[in-house]
Coordinates of C-alpha atoms in Angstrom, one line a residue:
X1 CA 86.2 76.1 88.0
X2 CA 83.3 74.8 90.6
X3 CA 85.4 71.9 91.2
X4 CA 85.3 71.1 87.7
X5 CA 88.6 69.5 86.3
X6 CA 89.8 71.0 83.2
X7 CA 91.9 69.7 80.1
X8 CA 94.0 71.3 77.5
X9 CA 94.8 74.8 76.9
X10 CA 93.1 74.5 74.0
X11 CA 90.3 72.2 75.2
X12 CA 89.4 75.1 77.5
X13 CA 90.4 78.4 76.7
X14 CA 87.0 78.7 75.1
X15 CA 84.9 78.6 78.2
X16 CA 87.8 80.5 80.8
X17 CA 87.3 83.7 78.8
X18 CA 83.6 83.2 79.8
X19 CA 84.5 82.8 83.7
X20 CA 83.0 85.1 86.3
X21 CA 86.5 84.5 87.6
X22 CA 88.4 86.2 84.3
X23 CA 85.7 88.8 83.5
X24 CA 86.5 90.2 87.3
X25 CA 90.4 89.9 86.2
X26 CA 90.2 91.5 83.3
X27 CA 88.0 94.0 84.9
X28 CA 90.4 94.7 87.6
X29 CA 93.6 94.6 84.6
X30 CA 91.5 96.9 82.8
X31 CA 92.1 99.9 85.4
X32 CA 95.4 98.6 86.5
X33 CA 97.5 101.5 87.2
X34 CA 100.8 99.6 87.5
X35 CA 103.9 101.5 86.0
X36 CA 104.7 99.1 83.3
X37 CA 101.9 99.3 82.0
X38 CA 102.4 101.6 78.5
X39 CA 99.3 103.5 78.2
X40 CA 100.0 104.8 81.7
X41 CA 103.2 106.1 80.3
X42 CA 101.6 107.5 77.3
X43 CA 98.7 109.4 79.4
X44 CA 101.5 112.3 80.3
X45 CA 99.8 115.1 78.1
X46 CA 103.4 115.9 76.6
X47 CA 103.2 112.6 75.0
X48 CA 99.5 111.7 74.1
X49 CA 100.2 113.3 71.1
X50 CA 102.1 110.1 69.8
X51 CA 98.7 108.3 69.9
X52 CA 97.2 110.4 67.5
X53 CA 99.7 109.1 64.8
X54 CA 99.3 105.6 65.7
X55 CA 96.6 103.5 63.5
X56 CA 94.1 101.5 64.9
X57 CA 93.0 98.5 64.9
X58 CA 90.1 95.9 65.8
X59 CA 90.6 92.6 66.4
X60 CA 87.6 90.2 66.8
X61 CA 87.8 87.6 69.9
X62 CA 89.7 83.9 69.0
X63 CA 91.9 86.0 66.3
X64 CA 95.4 85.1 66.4
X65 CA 96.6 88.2 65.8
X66 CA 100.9 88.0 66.1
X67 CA 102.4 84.3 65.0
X68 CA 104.9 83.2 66.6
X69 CA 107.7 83.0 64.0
X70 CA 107.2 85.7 61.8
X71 CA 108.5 88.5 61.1
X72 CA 106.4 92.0 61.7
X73 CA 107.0 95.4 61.7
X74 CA 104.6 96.6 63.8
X75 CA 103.9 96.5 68.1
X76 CA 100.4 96.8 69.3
X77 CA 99.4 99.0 72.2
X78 CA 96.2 97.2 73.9
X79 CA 93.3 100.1 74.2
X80 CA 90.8 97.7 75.0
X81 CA 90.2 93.7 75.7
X82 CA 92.6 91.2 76.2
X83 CA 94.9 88.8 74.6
X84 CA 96.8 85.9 76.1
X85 CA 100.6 85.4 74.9
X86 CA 101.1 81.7 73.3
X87 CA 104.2 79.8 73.0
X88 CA 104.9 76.9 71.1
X89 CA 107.3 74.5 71.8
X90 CA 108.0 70.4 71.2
X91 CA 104.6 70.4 69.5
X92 CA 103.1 71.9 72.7
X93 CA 101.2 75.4 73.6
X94 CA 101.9 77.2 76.2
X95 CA 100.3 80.0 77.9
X96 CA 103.0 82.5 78.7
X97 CA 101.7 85.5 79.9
X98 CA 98.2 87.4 79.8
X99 CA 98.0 91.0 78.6
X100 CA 95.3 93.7 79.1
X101 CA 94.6 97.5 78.7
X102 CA 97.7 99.8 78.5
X103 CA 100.0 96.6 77.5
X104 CA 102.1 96.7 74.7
X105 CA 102.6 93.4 72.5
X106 CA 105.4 92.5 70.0
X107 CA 107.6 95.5 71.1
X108 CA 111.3 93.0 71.7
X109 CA 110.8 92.0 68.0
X110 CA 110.8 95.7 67.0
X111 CA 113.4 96.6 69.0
X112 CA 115.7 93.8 68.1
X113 CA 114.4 92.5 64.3
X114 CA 114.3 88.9 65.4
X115 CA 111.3 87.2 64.7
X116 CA 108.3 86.8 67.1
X117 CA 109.1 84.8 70.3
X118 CA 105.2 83.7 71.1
X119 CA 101.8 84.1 69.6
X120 CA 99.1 86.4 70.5
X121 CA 95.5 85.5 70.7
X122 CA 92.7 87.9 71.4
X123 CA 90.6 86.2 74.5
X124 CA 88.0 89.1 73.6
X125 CA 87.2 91.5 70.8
X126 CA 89.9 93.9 71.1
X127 CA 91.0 97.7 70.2
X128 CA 94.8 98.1 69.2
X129 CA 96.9 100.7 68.1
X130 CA 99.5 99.9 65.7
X131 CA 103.3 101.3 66.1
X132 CA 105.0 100.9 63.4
X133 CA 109.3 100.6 63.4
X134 CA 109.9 103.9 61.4
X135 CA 107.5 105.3 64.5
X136 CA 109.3 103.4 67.5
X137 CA 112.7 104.5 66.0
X138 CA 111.4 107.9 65.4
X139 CA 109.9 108.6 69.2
X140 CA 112.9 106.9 70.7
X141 CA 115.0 109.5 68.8
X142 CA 113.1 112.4 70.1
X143 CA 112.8 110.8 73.6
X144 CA 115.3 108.9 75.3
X145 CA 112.9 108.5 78.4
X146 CA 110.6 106.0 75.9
X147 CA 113.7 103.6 74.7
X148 CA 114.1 103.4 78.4
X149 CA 110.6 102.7 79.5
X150 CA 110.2 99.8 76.7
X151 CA 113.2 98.1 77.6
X152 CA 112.3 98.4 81.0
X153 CA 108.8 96.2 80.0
X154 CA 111.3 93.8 78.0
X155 CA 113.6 93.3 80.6
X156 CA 110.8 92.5 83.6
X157 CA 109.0 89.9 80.4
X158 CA 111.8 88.1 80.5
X159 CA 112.3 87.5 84.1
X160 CA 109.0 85.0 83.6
X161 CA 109.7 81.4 84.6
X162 CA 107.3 80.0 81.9
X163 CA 108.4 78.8 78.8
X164 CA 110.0 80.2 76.0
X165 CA 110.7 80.0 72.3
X166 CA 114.0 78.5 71.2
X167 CA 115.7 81.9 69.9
X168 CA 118.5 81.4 67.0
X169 CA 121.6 83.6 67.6
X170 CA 124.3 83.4 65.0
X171 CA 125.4 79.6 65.5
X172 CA 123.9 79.2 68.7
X173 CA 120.5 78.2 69.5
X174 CA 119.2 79.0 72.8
X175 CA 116.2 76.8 74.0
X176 CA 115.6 78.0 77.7
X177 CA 116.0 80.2 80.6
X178 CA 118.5 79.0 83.0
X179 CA 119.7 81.3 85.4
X180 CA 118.8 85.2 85.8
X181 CA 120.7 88.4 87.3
X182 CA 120.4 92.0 87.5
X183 CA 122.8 92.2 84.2
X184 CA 122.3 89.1 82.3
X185 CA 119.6 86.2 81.4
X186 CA 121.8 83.1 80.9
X187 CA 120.3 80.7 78.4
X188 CA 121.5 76.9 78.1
X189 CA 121.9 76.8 74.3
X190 CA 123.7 74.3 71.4
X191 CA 126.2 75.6 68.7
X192 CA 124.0 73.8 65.7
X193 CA 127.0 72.9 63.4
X194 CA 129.1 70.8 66.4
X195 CA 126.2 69.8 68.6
X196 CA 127.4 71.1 71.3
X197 CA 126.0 72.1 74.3
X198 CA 127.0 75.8 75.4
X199 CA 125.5 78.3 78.0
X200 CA 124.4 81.9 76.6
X201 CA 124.9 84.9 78.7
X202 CA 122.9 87.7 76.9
X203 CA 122.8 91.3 78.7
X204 CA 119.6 92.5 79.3
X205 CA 118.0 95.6 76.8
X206 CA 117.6 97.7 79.5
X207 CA 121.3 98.0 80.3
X208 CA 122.5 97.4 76.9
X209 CA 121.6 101.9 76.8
X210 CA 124.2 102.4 78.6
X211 CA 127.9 102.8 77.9
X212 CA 129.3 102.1 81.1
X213 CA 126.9 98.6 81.8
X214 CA 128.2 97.5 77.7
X215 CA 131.7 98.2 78.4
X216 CA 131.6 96.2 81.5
X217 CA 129.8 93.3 79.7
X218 CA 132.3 93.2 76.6
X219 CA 134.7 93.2 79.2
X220 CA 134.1 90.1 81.1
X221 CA 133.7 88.7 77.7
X222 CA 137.4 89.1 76.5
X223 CA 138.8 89.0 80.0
X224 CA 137.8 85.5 80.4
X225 CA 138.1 84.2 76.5
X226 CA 141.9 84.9 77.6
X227 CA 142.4 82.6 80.4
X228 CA 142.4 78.8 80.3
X229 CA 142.5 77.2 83.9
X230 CA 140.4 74.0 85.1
X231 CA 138.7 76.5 87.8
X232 CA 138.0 79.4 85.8
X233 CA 134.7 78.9 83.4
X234 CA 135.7 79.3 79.4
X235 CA 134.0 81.4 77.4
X236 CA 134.0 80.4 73.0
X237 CA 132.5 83.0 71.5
X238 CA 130.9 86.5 71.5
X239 CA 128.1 87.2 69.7
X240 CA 126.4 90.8 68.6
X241 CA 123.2 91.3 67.3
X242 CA 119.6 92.1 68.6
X243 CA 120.6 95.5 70.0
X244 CA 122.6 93.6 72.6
X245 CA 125.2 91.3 73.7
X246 CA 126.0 87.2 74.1
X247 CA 128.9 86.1 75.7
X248 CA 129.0 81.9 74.9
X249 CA 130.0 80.2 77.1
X250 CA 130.7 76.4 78.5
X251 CA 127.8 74.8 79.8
X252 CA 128.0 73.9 83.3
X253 CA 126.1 71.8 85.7
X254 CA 126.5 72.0 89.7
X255 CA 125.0 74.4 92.6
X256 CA 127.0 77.6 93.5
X257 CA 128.9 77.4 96.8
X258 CA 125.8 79.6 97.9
X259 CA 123.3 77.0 97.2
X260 CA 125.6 74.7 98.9
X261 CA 125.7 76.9 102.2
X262 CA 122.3 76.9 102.2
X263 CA 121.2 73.5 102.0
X264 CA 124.5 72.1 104.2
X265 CA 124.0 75.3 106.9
X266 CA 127.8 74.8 106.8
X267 CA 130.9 73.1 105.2
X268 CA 133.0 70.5 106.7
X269 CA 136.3 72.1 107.6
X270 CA 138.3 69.6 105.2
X271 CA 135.5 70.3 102.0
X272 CA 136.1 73.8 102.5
X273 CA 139.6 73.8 102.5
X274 CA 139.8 71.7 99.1
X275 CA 137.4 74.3 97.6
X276 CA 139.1 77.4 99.1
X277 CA 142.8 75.7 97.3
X278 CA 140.5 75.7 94.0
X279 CA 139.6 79.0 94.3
X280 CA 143.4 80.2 95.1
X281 CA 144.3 78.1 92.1
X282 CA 141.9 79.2 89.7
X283 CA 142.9 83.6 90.9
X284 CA 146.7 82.6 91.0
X285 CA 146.4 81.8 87.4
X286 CA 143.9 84.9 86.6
X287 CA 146.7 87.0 88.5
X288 CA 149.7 86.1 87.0
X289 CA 147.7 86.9 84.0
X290 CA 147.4 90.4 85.1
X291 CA 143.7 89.8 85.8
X292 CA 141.4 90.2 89.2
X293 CA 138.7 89.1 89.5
X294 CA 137.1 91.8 92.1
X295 CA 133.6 90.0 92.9
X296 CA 134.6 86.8 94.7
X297 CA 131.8 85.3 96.4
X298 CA 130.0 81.7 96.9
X299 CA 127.2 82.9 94.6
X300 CA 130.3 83.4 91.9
X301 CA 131.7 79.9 92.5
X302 CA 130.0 76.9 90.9
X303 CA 130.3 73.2 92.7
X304 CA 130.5 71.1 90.2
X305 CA 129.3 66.9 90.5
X306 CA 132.7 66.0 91.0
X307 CA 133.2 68.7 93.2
X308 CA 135.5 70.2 90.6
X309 CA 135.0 74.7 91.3
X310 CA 134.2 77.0 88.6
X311 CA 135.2 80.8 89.1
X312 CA 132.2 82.5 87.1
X313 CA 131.6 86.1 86.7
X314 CA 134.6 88.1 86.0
X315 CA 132.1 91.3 84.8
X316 CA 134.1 93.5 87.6
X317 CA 137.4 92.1 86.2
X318 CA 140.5 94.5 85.8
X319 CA 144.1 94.9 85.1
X320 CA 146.1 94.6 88.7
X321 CA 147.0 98.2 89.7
X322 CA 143.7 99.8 88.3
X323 CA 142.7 102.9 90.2
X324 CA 139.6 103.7 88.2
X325 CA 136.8 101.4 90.5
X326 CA 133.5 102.7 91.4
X327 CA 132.7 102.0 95.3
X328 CA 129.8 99.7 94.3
X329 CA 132.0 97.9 91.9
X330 CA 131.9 94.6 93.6
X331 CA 129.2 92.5 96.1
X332 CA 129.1 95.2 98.4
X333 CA 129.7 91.9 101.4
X334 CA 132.7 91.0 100.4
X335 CA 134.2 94.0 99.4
X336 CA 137.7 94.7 100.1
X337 CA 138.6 98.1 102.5
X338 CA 140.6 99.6 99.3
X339 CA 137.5 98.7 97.1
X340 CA 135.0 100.9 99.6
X341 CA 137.8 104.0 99.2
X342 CA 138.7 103.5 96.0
X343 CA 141.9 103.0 96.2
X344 CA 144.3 101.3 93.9
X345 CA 143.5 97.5 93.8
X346 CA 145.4 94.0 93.5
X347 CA 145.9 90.7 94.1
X348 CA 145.3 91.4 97.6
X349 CA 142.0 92.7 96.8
X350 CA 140.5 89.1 96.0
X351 CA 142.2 87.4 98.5
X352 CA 140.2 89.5 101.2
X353 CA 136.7 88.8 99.4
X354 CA 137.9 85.1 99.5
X355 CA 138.8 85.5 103.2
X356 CA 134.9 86.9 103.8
X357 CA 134.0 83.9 101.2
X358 CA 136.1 81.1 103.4
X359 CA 134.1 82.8 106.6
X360 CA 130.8 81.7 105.2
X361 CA 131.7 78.4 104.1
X362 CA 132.9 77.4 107.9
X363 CA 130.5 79.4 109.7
X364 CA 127.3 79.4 107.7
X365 CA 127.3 83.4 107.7
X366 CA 129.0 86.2 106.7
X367 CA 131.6 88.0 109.1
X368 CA 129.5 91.4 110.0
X369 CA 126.1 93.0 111.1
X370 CA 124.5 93.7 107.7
X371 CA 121.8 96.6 109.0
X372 CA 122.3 98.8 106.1
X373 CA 125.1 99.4 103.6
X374 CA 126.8 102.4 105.9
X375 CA 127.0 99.8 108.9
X376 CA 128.6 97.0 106.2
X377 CA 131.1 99.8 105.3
X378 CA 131.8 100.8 108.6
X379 CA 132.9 97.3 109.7
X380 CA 135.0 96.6 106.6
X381 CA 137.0 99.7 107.1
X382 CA 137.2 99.3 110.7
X383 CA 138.1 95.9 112.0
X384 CA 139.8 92.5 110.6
X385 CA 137.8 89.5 109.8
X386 CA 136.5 87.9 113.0
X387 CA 138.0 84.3 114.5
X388 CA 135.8 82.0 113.4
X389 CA 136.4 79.8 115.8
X390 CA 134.1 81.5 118.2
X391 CA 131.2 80.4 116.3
X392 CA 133.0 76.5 115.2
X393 CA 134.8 75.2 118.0
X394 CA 137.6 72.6 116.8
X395 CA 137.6 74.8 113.4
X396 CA 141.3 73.1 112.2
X397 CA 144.3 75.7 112.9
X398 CA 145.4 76.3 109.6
X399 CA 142.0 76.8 108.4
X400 CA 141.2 79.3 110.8
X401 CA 144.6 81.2 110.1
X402 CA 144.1 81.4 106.5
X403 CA 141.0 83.1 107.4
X404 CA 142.4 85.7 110.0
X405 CA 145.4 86.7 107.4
X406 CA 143.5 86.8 104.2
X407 CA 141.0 89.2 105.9
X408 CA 143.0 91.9 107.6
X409 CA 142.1 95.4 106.5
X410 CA 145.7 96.7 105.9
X411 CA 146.6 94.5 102.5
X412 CA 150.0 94.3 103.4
X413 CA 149.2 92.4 106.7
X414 CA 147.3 89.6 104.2
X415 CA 148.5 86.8 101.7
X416 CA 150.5 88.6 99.4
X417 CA 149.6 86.3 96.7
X418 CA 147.1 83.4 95.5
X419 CA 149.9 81.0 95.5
X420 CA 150.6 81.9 99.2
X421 CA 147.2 81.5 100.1
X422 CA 147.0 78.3 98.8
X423 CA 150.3 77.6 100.7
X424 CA 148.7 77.5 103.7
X425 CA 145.8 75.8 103.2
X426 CA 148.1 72.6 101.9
X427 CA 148.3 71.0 105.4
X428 CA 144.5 70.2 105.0
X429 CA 144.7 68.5 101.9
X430 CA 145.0 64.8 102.1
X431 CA 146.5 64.9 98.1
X432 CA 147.9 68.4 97.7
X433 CA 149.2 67.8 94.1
X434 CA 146.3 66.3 92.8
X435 CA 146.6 65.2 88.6
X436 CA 144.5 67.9 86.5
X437 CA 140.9 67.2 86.8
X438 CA 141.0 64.4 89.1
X439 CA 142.4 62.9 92.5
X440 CA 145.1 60.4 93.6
X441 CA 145.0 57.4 95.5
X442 CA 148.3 56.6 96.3
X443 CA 148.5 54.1 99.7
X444 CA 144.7 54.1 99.7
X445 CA 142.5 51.3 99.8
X446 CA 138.8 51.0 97.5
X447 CA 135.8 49.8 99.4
X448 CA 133.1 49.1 96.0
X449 CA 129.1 49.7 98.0
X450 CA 126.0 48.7 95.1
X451 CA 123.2 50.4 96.4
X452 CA 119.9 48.3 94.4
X453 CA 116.5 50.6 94.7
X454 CA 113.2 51.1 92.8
X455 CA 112.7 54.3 91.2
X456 CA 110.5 55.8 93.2
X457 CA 113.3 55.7 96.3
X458 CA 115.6 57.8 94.1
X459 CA 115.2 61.3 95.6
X460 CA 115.3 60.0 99.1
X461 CA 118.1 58.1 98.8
X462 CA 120.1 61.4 96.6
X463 CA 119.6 63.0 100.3
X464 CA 121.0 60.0 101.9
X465 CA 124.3 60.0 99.6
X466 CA 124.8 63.6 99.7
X467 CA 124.9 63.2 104.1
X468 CA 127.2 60.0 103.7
X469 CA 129.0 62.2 101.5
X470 CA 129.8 64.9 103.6
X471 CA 130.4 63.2 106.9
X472 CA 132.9 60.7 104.6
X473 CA 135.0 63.9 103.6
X474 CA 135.2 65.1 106.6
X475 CA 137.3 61.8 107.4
X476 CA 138.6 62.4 104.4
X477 CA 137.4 60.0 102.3
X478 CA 136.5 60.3 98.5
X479 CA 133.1 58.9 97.5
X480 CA 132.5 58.3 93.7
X481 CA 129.2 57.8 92.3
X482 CA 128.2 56.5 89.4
X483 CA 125.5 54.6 87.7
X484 CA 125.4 50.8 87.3
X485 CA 123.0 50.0 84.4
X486 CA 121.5 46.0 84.5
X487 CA 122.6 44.0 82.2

């Protein structure tokens, strides 16, 4: 803005939409030919004849022409102009998103019946056509290939980082965007009766079509609701509405072991052996439920502060002894040989993908060349996990066995159980029976360290204590932190 240092939204919205900078946007938006946009689905001459029945509508420029809040029954389909999308949250507004020719506005509320999520403002005088419900329903009747094209839009809006509008879903409200995935948005929500903080899992609208996708979803949902284990994440309710699904669930906070891996490079050998025991003790349970998991993986294991492991994720979960799996069912990485072939699966099964999982930890990468999905299959189905010891020299012995065994191709060559697993890895525990949801310190002596700082050395000194941290455990030491408020 020529150097000129703006305010408020609404202090300056006025003079952007008078920018030499916006007019060439907009100009540029205006013949966008990108494939979400709707007019460009609507300009195939078997369907132009939809917007013949549509109304129109002119809106002048400054309009607010969708509230956020109520209730409509209408989407607009932009012909000409442009409107920017308004949310308001804690008293605030907060542009969301801008939207030009050939964008459609208001289309999730339709779709769904919930109540507008943002407002809509025309920036200029604009030209709308108006779909009405009775016509959205009636067009998605006659053509699947349109239900599928506007959840499509709905499902790439919600991937946005920006803010959003606190949506109310049964006794749940869910304030924000927390984590994202190619089935689910999860929300970090509050049950409004207990005050209780909860995490929403909702699956997106453009999966929710299909059978296969909803049958998968509903059955991570009441595979999980069924198991209660310190290292397996709960789930409290299931909630449908809004032409989909939420799966609530606890709310957790942590980095997955992923995260972990990629800020560390690698895991001491010790860490990693207290997580891997966590994991084995989280599937043992899940198996002698009858339950696998079938998509172990560190981006499906969550760290919590006291380094505490979640199992999340049991969408690919299955009775032991299923022989119904798709090849892709599973992260195709740490996919077990009987998983590629489709070949009857168990406890075995998960034991491998924790093998491949335990490699990554140690080694900071995964176990085979990764060209292209034939090559990934081709090494799975033709050799045994590598020794990782050729990449971490000193890598503890029983460490580096658990690895080997858990990740040989033929199943009855690895751990023939969770329990077993978790067997071997006990040498490398300091406390191997430690009390449920905490450690023991028997013949162990406290040293107490008070660290005194000013805020502004906070972050720099959270990098120090996480390094102290990880070299201490690899002595194995346990380092508590807490904060010491002055009197």
């Amino acid at each position: 803005c020529g150097g000129k240092t703006q305010g408020t939204f609404a202090e300056k919205r006025e003079s952007c939409v008078q920018c030499d900078f916006f007019q060439r946007i907009q100009k540029e938006q205006g013949t966008d030919s990108a494939p979400l946009k709707f007019l460009s689905y609507l300009s195939d001459a078997a369907k132009r004849p939809i917007l013949g029945e549509l109304k129109f509508k002119f809106v002048k420029a400054g309009e607010r022409f969708i509230v956020q809040g109520e209730v409509r029954d209408c989407a607009y389909i932009i012909n000409r102009g442009s409107g920017l999308v308004v949310v308001e949250k804690n008293g605030e507004l907060h542009p969301v998103g801008h939207r030009g020719r050939g964008d459609i506005v208001g289309v999730l509320q339709i779709l769904t019946g919930e109540s507008q999520h943002a407002h809509v403002e025309a920036e200029t005088d604009m030209e709308l056509w108006e779909l009405k419900r009775e016509q959205f329903e009636d067009i998605s009747r006659k053509d699947p290939e349109f239900l599928d094209f506007v959840t499509e839009i709905i499902a790439d809006r919600f991937d946005s980082k920006r803010p959003v509008a606190d949506r109310v879903i049964g006794k749940y409200v869910a304030t924000d965007i927390i984590g994202r995935g190619g089935y689910s948005i999860v929300y970090k929500g509050l049950h409004k009766g207990l005050n209780m903080p909860v995490a929403i899992k909702m699956m997106r609208h453009n999966l929710v079509m299909k059978e296969d996708f909803l049958t998968s979803f509903h059955n991570e949902a009441r595979v999980i609701a069924s198991l209660n284990h310190r290292n397996i994440v709960r789930v409290y309710d299931i909630e449908e509405r809004y032409r989909t699904v939420f799966i609530i669930m606890e709310l957790l906070e942590g980095e997955s072991l992923k995260e972990m891996i990629h800020r560390l490079g690698k895991l001491p050998p010790l860490l990693a052996a207290n997580f891997l025991s966590q994991i084995c003790s989280g599937l043992h349970y899940a198996h002698e439920h009858g339950i696998l998991h079938l998509d172990i993986n560190p981006t499906n294991v969550l760290v919590q502060r006291d380094d505490q492991l979640k199992i999340l994720d049991f969408g690919m979960a299955c009775h032991q002894g299923a022989d119904d799996r798709s090849v892709f069912d599973g992260t195709i990485f740490y996919m077990a040989p009987e998983q590629m072939e489709c070949n009857p699966v168990d406890q075995r099964t998960d034991i491998y993908s924790l093998a491949i999982t335990a490699f990554e930890l140690v080694t900071g990468q995964r176990p085979f060349v990764e060209d292209n999905a034939r090559s990934i299959i081709r090494e799975h189905l033709t050799k045994d996990v590598p020794d990782p010891g050729d990449l971490v020299p000193g890598l503890p012995e029983a460490l580096r066995h658990f690895i080997l065994k858990a990740g040989r191709r033929d199943s009855s060559q690895r751990y023939q159980g969770a329990d077993e697993a978790a067997e071997a890895l006990r040498p490398l525990l300091r406390h191997p029976d430690p009390a449920p949801g905490g450690m023991v310190y028997r013949d162990r002596k406290m040293t107490t360290l008070f660290l005194v700082y000013r805020d502004e050395h906070q972050a720099a000194l959270k990098g120090l204590v996480e390094q102290f941290s990880a070299k201490a455990k690899e002595l194995g030491v346990d380092l508590k932190v807490g904060d010491l408020k002055d009197a």
